[in-house]
XYZ file of C-alpha atoms in Angstrom:
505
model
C -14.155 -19.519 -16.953
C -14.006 -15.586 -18.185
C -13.438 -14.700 -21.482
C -11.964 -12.438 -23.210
C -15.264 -10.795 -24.358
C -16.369 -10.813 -20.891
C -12.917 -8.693 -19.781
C -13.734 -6.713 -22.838
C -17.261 -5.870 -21.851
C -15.829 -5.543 -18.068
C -13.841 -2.839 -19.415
C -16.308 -0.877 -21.100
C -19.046 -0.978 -18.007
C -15.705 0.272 -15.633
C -15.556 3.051 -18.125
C -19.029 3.889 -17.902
C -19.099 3.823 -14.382
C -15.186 5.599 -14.082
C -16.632 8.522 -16.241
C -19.373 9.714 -14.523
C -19.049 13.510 -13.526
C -19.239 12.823 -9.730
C -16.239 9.862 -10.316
C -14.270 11.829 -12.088
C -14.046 14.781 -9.906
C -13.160 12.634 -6.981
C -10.661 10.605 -8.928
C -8.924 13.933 -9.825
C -9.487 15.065 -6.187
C -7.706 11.846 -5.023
C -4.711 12.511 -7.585
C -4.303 15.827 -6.681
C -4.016 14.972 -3.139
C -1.806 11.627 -3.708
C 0.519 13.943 -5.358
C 0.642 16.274 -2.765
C 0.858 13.542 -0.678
C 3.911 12.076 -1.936
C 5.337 15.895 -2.636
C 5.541 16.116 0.964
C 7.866 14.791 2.933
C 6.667 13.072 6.697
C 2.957 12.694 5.035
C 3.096 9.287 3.406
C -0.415 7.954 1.475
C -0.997 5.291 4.173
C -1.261 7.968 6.819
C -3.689 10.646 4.128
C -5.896 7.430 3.553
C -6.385 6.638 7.138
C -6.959 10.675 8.350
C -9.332 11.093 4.821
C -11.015 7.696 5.588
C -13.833 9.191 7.686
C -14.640 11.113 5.099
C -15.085 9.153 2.394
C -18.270 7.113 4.726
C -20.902 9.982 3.110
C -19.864 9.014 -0.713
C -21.147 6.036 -2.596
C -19.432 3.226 -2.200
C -17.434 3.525 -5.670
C -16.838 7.373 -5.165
C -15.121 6.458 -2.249
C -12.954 3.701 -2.758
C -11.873 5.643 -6.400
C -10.824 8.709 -4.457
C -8.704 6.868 -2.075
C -7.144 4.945 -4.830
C -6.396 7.910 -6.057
C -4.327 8.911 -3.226
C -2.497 5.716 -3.137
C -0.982 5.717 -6.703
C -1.085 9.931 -7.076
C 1.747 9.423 -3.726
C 4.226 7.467 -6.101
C 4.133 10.111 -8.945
C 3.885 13.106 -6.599
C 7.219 11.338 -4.772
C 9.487 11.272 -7.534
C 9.297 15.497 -8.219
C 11.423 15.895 -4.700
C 13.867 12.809 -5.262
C 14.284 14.447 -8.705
C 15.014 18.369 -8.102
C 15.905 18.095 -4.734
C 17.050 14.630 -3.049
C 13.928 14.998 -0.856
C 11.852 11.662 -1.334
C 8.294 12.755 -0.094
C 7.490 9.273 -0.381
C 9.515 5.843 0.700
C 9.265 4.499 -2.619
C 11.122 7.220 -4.245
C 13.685 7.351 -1.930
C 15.664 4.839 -4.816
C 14.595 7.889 -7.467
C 16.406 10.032 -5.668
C 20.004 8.178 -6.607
C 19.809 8.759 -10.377
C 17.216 11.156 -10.307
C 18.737 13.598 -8.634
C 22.101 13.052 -9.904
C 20.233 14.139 -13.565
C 19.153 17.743 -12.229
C 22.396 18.245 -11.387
C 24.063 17.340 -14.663
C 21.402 20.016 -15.553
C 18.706 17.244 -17.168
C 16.319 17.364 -14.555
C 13.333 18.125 -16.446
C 13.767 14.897 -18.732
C 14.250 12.492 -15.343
C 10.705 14.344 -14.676
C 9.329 13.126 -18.226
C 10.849 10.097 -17.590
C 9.691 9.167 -14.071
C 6.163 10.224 -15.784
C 6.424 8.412 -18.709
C 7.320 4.963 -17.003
C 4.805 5.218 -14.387
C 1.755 6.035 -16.931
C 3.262 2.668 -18.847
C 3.640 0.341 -15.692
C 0.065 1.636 -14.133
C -1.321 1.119 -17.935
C -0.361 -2.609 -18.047
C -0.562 -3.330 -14.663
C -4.300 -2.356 -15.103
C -4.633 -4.587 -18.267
C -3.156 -7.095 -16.204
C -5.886 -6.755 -13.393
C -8.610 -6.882 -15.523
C -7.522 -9.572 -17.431
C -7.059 -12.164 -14.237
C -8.863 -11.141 -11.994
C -11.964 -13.102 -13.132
C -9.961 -15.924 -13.886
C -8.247 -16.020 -10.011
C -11.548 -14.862 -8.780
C -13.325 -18.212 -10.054
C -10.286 -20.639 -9.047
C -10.727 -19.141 -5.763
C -14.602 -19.774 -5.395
C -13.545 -23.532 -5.292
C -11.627 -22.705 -1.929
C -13.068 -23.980 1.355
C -12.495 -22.940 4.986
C -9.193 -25.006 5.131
C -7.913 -23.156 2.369
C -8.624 -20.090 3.370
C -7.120 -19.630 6.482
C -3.963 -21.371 5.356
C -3.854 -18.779 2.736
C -4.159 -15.797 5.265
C -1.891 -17.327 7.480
C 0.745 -17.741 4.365
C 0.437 -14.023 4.036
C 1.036 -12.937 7.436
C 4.028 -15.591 7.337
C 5.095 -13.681 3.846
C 4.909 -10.053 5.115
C 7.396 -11.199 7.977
C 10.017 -12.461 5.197
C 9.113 -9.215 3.467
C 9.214 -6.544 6.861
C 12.077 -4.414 7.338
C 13.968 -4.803 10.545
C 14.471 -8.235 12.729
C 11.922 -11.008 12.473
C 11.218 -10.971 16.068
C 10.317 -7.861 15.742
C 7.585 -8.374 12.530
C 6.612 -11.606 15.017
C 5.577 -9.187 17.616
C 3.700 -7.128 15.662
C 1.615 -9.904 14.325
C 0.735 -10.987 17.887
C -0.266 -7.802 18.979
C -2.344 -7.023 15.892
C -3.976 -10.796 16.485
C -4.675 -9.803 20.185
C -6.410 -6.526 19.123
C -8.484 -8.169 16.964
C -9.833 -10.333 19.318
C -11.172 -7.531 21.243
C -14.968 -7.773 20.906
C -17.985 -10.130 21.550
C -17.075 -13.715 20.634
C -19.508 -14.167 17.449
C -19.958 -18.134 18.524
C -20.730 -17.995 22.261
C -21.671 -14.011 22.526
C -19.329 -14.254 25.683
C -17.613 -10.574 25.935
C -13.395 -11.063 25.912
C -10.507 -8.361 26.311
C -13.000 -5.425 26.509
C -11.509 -3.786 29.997
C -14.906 -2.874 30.862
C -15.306 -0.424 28.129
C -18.723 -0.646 26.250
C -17.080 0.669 23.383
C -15.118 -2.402 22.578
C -18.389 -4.389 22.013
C -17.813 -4.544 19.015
C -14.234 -4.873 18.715
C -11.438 -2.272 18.907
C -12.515 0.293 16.057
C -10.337 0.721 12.793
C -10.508 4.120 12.397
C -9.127 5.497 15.507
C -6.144 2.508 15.297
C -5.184 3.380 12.037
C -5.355 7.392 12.063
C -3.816 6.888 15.278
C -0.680 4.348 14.142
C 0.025 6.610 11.168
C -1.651 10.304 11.198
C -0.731 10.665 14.472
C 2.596 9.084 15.027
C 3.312 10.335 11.843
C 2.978 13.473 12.749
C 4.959 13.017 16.474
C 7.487 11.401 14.108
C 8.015 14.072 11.086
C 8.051 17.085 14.441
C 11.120 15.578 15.293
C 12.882 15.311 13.050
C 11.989 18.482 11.353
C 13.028 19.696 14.765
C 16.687 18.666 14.225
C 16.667 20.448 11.125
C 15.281 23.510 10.331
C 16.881 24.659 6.520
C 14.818 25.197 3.883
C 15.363 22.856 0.367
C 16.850 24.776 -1.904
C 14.777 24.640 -5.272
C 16.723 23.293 -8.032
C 16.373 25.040 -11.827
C 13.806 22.582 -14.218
C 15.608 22.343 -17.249
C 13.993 21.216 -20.942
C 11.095 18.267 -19.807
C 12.091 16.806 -23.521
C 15.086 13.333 -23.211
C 16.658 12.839 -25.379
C 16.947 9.870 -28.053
C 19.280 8.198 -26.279
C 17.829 8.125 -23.027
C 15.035 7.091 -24.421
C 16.590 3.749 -25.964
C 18.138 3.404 -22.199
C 14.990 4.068 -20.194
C 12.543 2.028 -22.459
C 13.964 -1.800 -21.329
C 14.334 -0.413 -17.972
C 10.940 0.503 -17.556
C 9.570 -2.777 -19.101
C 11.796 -5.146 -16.674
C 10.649 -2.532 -14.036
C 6.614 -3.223 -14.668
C 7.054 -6.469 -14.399
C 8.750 -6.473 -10.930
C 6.275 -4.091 -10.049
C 3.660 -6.238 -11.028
C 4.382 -9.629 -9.282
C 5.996 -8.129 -6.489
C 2.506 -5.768 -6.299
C 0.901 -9.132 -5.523
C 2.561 -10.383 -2.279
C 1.593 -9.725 0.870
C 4.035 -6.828 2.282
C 5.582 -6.147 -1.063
C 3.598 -3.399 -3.192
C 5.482 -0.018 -4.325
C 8.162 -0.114 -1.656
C 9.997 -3.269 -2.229
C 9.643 -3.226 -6.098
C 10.822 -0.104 -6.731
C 14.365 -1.135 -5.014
C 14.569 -4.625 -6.568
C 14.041 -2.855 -9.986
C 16.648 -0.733 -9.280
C 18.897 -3.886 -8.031
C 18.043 -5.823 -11.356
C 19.155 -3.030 -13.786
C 22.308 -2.720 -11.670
C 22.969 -6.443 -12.121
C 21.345 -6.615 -16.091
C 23.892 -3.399 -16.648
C 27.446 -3.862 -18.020
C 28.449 -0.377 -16.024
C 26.978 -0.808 -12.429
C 29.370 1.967 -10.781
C 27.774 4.112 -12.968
C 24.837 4.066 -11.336
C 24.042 7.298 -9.181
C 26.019 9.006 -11.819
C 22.586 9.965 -13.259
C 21.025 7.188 -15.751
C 18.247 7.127 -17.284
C 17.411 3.767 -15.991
C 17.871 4.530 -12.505
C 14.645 6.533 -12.696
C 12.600 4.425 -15.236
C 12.944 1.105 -13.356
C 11.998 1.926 -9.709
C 9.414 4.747 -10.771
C 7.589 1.814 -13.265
C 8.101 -1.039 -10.504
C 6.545 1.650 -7.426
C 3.269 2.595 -9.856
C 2.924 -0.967 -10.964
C 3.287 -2.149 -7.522
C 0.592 0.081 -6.141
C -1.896 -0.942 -8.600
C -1.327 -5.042 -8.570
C -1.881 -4.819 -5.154
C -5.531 -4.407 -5.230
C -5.277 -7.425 -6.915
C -5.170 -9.523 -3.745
C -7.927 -7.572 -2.259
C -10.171 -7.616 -4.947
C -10.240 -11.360 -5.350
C -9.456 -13.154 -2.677
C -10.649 -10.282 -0.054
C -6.954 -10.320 1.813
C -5.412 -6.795 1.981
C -1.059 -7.375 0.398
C -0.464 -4.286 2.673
C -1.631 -1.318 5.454
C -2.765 0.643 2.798
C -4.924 -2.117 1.201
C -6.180 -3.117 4.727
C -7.323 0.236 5.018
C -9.142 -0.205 1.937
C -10.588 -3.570 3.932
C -12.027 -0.868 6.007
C -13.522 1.491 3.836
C -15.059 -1.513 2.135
C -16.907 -3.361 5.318
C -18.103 0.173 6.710
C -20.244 0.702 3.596
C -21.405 -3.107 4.310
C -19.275 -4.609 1.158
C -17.235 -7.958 1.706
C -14.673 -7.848 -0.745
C -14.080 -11.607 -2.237
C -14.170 -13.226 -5.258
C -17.646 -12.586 -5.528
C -17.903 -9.071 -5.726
C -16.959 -9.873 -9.073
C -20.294 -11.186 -9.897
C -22.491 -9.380 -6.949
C -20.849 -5.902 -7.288
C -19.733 -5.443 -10.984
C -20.132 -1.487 -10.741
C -17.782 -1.215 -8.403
C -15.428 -3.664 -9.485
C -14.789 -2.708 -13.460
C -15.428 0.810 -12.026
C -12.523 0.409 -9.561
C -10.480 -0.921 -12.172
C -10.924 1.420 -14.835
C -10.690 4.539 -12.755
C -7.449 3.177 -12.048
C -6.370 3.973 -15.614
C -8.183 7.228 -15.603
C -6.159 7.895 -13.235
C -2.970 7.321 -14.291
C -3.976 9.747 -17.160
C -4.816 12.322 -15.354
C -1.730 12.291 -13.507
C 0.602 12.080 -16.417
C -1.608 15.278 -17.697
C -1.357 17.585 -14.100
C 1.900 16.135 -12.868
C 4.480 17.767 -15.434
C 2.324 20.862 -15.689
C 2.217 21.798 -12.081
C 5.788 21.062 -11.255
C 6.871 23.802 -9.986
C 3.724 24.731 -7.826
C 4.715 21.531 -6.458
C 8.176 21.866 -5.443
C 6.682 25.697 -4.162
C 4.727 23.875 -1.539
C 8.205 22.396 0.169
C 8.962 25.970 1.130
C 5.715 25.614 3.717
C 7.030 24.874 7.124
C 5.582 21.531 8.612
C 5.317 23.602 12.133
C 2.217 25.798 10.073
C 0.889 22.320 8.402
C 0.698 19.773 10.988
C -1.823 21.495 13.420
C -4.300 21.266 9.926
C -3.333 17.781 9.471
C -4.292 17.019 13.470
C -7.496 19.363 13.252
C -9.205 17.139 10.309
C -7.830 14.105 11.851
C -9.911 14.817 15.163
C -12.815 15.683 13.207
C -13.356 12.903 11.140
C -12.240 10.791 13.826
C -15.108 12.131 15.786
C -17.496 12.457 13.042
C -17.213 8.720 12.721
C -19.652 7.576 16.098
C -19.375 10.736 17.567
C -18.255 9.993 20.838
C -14.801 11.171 22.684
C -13.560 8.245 23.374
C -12.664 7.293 19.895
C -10.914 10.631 20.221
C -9.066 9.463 22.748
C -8.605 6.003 21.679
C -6.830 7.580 18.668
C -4.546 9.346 20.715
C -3.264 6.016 22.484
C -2.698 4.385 19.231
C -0.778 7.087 18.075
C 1.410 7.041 20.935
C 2.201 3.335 20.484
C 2.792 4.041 16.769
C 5.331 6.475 17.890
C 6.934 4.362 20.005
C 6.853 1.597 17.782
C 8.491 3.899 15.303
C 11.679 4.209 18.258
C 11.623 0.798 18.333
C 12.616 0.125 14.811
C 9.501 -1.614 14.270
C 6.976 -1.629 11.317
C 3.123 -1.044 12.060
C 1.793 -2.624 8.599
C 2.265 -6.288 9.950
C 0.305 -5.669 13.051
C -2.697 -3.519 11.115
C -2.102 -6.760 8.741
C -2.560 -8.874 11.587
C -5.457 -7.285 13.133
C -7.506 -7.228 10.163
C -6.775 -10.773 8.921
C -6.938 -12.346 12.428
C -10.866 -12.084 12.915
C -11.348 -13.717 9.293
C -8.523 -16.080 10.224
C -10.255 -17.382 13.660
C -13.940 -17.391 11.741
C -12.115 -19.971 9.155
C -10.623 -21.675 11.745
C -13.373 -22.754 13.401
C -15.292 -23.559 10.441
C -12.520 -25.823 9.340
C -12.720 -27.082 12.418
C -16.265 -27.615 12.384
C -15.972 -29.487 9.340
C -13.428 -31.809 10.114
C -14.775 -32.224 13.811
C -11.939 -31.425 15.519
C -9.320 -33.220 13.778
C -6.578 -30.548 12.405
C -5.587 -33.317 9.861
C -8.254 -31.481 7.673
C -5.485 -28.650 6.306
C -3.394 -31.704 5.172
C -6.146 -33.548 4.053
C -7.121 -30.957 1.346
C -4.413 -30.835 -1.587
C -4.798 -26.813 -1.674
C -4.577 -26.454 1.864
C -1.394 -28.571 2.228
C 0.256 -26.669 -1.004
C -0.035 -23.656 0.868
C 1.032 -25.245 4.146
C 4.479 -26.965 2.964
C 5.086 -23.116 1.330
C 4.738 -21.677 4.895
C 6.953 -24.215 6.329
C 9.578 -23.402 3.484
C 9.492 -19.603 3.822
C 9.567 -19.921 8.084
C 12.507 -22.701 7.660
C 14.239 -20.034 5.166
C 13.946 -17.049 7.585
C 17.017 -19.395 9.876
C 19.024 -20.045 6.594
C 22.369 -18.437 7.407
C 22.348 -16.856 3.573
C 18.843 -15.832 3.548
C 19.783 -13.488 6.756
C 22.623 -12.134 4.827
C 20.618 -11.546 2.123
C 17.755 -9.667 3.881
C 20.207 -7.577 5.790
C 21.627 -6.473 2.665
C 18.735 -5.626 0.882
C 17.016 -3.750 3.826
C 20.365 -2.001 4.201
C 20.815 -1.075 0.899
C-alpha cells in the first residue's frame, strides 16, 4: 500500500521534474496552443494532438507527453472565451458555456463569466490533480493483482461503456467498434507470425500505423468538415465589448457550490471510458438545473451556468489520464492518442510505470498543475488577442493546418504511402462525420483490440481452452455481470428515452 508520505514525496519529485527549464517551456507551449486550440472553432484538441503528434517523437519522453497534455486541458479554457463574448464554442465542451455565458456579456458582465469560467477551472484541475496523485498508487497496486482474465474483461467493459456513453444510435457506436477491432488486426499475427488483412502491402507488417489513422480521422476530416460548413456561412463574429473581469459578491456565493458539485462530476465522470470533458460539463450543467429552485432561469445568464460545466470539462480532462496511467486503457480518442505517443518512445503505460518510470509519472502529474497555473495567469490577460484571432478566415488557416499535417505525417517513416494512407482515413472520417457517427469508439477499438486479443489468448492459455476461466475468477466475473447489466440496459425502454434526451439536449 502507498502512503501518504510516499504521495507527498511523489509530489515533490513531479515538481522537480515539472520545473525544469526545457518542461516548462513546452508546458507553456502546449497551453498556449490548447488555448488557441479551443479559441478556434472546427480545430478541436483531439485533432491538434494527432497533427502535433509527430512532432513530439524528437522530445524526451516527459517533454512530450507534458506538451500534449497541455493541449488537451489549455482546449477547455481557451473554449469558454468564444461561448462567453460571442456564442462561438471553439470547443464541444463549451458549447453548454455558451447558454449562461453568453447570456452574461450581454447583460454587459462578460468579463466576470471570464473570471469565473477561469476561476472554476484552476479549482476543478487543482483537485482533480490532488485527486490523481493521491489514488493513483493505491489503484495502481490493486491492479497489479489482476491477471489475463481480468484484464480483458476490463477492456472489453470499456468498449461496452463508451457505447452507453457515444452520441448517436448504438448500432452505430457497434459499428465503429468492429471496424476499429478489424483494423487492429491488420499486421503479423504475434503467435504464429502468419501475415493477415495486409492486401499485399508491406507496409501493414506491422499493423495499420496510428499516426496516419488518427491525423487522418480528425486533422483531415476535420478540416473537410469545418470547409463546409464555413462554406455555408461566410460572416464574420462580431466581437463583443469585455466589461470589468471583477464578479461580484454575489456571484461569487452562487458560483462557489456550483463549481464544487461541478469538480466532482468532472472528476468521476473524467474516469469512464467515453466520458471525460464532454459529457461532464453537460451533466453539471443538468445537476445545477435540477439542485436550483429557479431552473427557467437558466440561460438568463447565472453565474452557475458557467462555473459548473467549465469546473466539470477541466476536471474531466485531467481524471482521465487517470485510466491511462494505471491501468494502461485510454477513457477516450484523445487519451488513446496519448497510448500512442507513449508506445512510440517504447513506454507501456500500466500500473507499473508507477514504480519503473517515476520521472515521468509524478512529472506528468505535477505539470498538470503547473499547468493549470499558467493558464489561469495568460488566459485573462490575453483575452482579447484571443477573440482577435476569430477575425482570421479558416480559408487562409487550413492550408497551414494541412501543410504541417503532411509533414509530420511524412517525417514519421518517411515514406508516401503513409501520406497517402492518411488521406484515406481522412476521407472515411469525413464520411463517418455524414453519417452521424463518432470516430472515438473505433480509434478506442483499434487500440484496445490488439491488447484485448493478446489477453485473450493468454487467458486462454491458462485455462486451456475452457472460457469458464472469466467466471471462474471473482474479479473477472464482477466485471462481466456489469457488462451484461449495462448491454441489457441499452434495450430498457427508459434508458433509450433517457439517452435521447440527454444527447439532444
Amino acid at each position: 500500500m502507498i502512503d501518504g508520505v510516499d504521495v507527498f514525496s511523489g509530489i515533490t519529485l513531479g515538481l522537480g521534474v515539472a520545473l525544469t527549464p526545457a518542461n516548462i517551456a513546452f508546458c507553456l507551449i502546449g497551453c498556449l496552443v490548447g488555448t488557441l486550440v479551443g479559441v478556434l472553432p472546427g480545430l478541436g484538441p483531439t485533432a491538434t494532438i494527432a497533427i502535433l503528434l509527430p512532432m513530439t517523437f524528437g522530445l524526451d519522453p516527459v517533454t512530450g507527453l507534458i506538451t500534449l497534455a497541455g493541449i488537451y486541458y489549455g482546449a477547455q479554457y481557451g473554449g469558454s472565451t468564444t461561448s462567453i463574448l460571442l456564442r462561438l464554442p471553439g470547443e464541444a465542451s463549451s458549447v453548454v458555456t455558451a447558454l449562461d455565458g453568453h447570456a452574461m456579456t450581454r447583460n454587459g458582465r462578460g468579463g466576470a463569466a471570464l473570471t469565473i469560467a477561469a476561476v472554476a477551472s484552476f479549482f476543478a484541475g487543482t483537485v482533480a490533480t490532488f485527486f490523481m496523485a493521491a489514488f493513483a498508487p493505491v489503484l495502481a497496486s490493486a491492479v497489479l493483482k489482476f491477471g489475463a482474465p481480468e484484464y480483458f474483461m476490463l477492456m472489453f467493459l470499456g468498449l461496452i461503456t463508451s457505447v452507453v456513453l457515444a452520441q448517436g444510435s448504438v448500432l452505430r457506436a457497434v459499428t465503429m467498434i468492429v471496424l476499429g477491432l478489424l483494423l487492429g488486426l491488420a499486421g503479423t499475427d504475434i503467435n504464429s507470425g502468419q501475415y493477415r488483412y495486409d492486401f499485399g502491402f508491406f507496409e501493414l507488417l506491422n499493423g495499420v500505423p496510428f499516426v496516419p489513422l488518427v491525423v487522418g480521422l480528425f486533422g483531415v476530416a476535420d478540416i473537410l468538415v469545418t470547409l463546409e460548413r464555413v462554406a455555408r456561412d461566410e460572416a464574420p463574429p462580431v466581437i463583443n465589448r469585455i466589461s470589468s473581469l471583477w464578479p461580484t459578491r454575489e456571484e461569487v456565493k452562487q458560483a462557489t457550490p456550483a463549481t464544487v458539485r461541478g469538480t466532482v462530476i468532472g472528476m468521476v465522470l473524467g474516469l469512464l471510458p467515453g466520458g471525460g470533458a464532454l459529457l461532464s460539463s453537460f451533466l453539471a450543467y443538468t445537476t445545477e438545473k435540477r439542485f436550483s429552485r429557479t431552473p427557467e432561469a437558466f440561460g438568463t445568464g447565472l453565474p452557475q451556468g458557467v462555473a459548473a460545466p467549465e469546473s466539470a470539462n477541466n476536471a474531466g480532462a485531467q481524471t482521465a489520464f487517470l485510466p491511462l496511467l494505471t491501468l494502461g486503457i485510454p477513457s477516450n480518442a484523445i487519451m488513446a492518442l496519448m497510448v500512442g505517443a507513449m508506445m512510440v518512445h517504447g513506454i507501456v503505460p500500466g500500473p507499473k510505470i508507477i514504480t519503473s518510470q517515476p520521472d515521468l509519472f509524478w512529472g506528468l502529474i505535477a505539470s498538470m498543475w503547473v499547468g493549470n497555473l499558467m493558464l489561469l495567469v495568460i488566459n485573462l490577460p490575453l483575452v482579447g488577442i484571443w477573440v482577435q484571432l476569430l477575425k482570421i478566415r479558416y480559408q487562409f488557416m487550413f492550408p497551414t493546418i494541412l501543410v504541417v499535417s503532411i509533414v509530420g505525417i511524412y517525417g514519421v517513416e518517411f515514406t508516401t504511402f503513409d501520406v497517402y494512407l492518411t488521406a484515406i482515413f481522412g476521407l472515411l472520417g469525413y464520411f463517418i462525420h455524414k453519417w452521424k457517427c463518432e470516430p472515438a469508439p473505433l480509434v478506442l477499438a483499434f487500440v484496445l483490440g490488439p491488447m484485448m486479443e493478446e489477453y485473450f489468448r493468454r487467458s486462454m492459455l491458462v485455462g486451456r481452452g475452457n472460457p469458464m476461466i472469466f467466471i471462474e475468477h471473482p474479479i473477472s466475473l464482477a466485471m462481466l455481470v456489469v457488462t451484461v447489466l449495462l448491454i441489457a440496459s441499452m434495450f430498457l425502454p427508459f434508458i433509450q428515452k433517457f439517452r435521447q434526451k440527454a444527447f439532444a439536449e
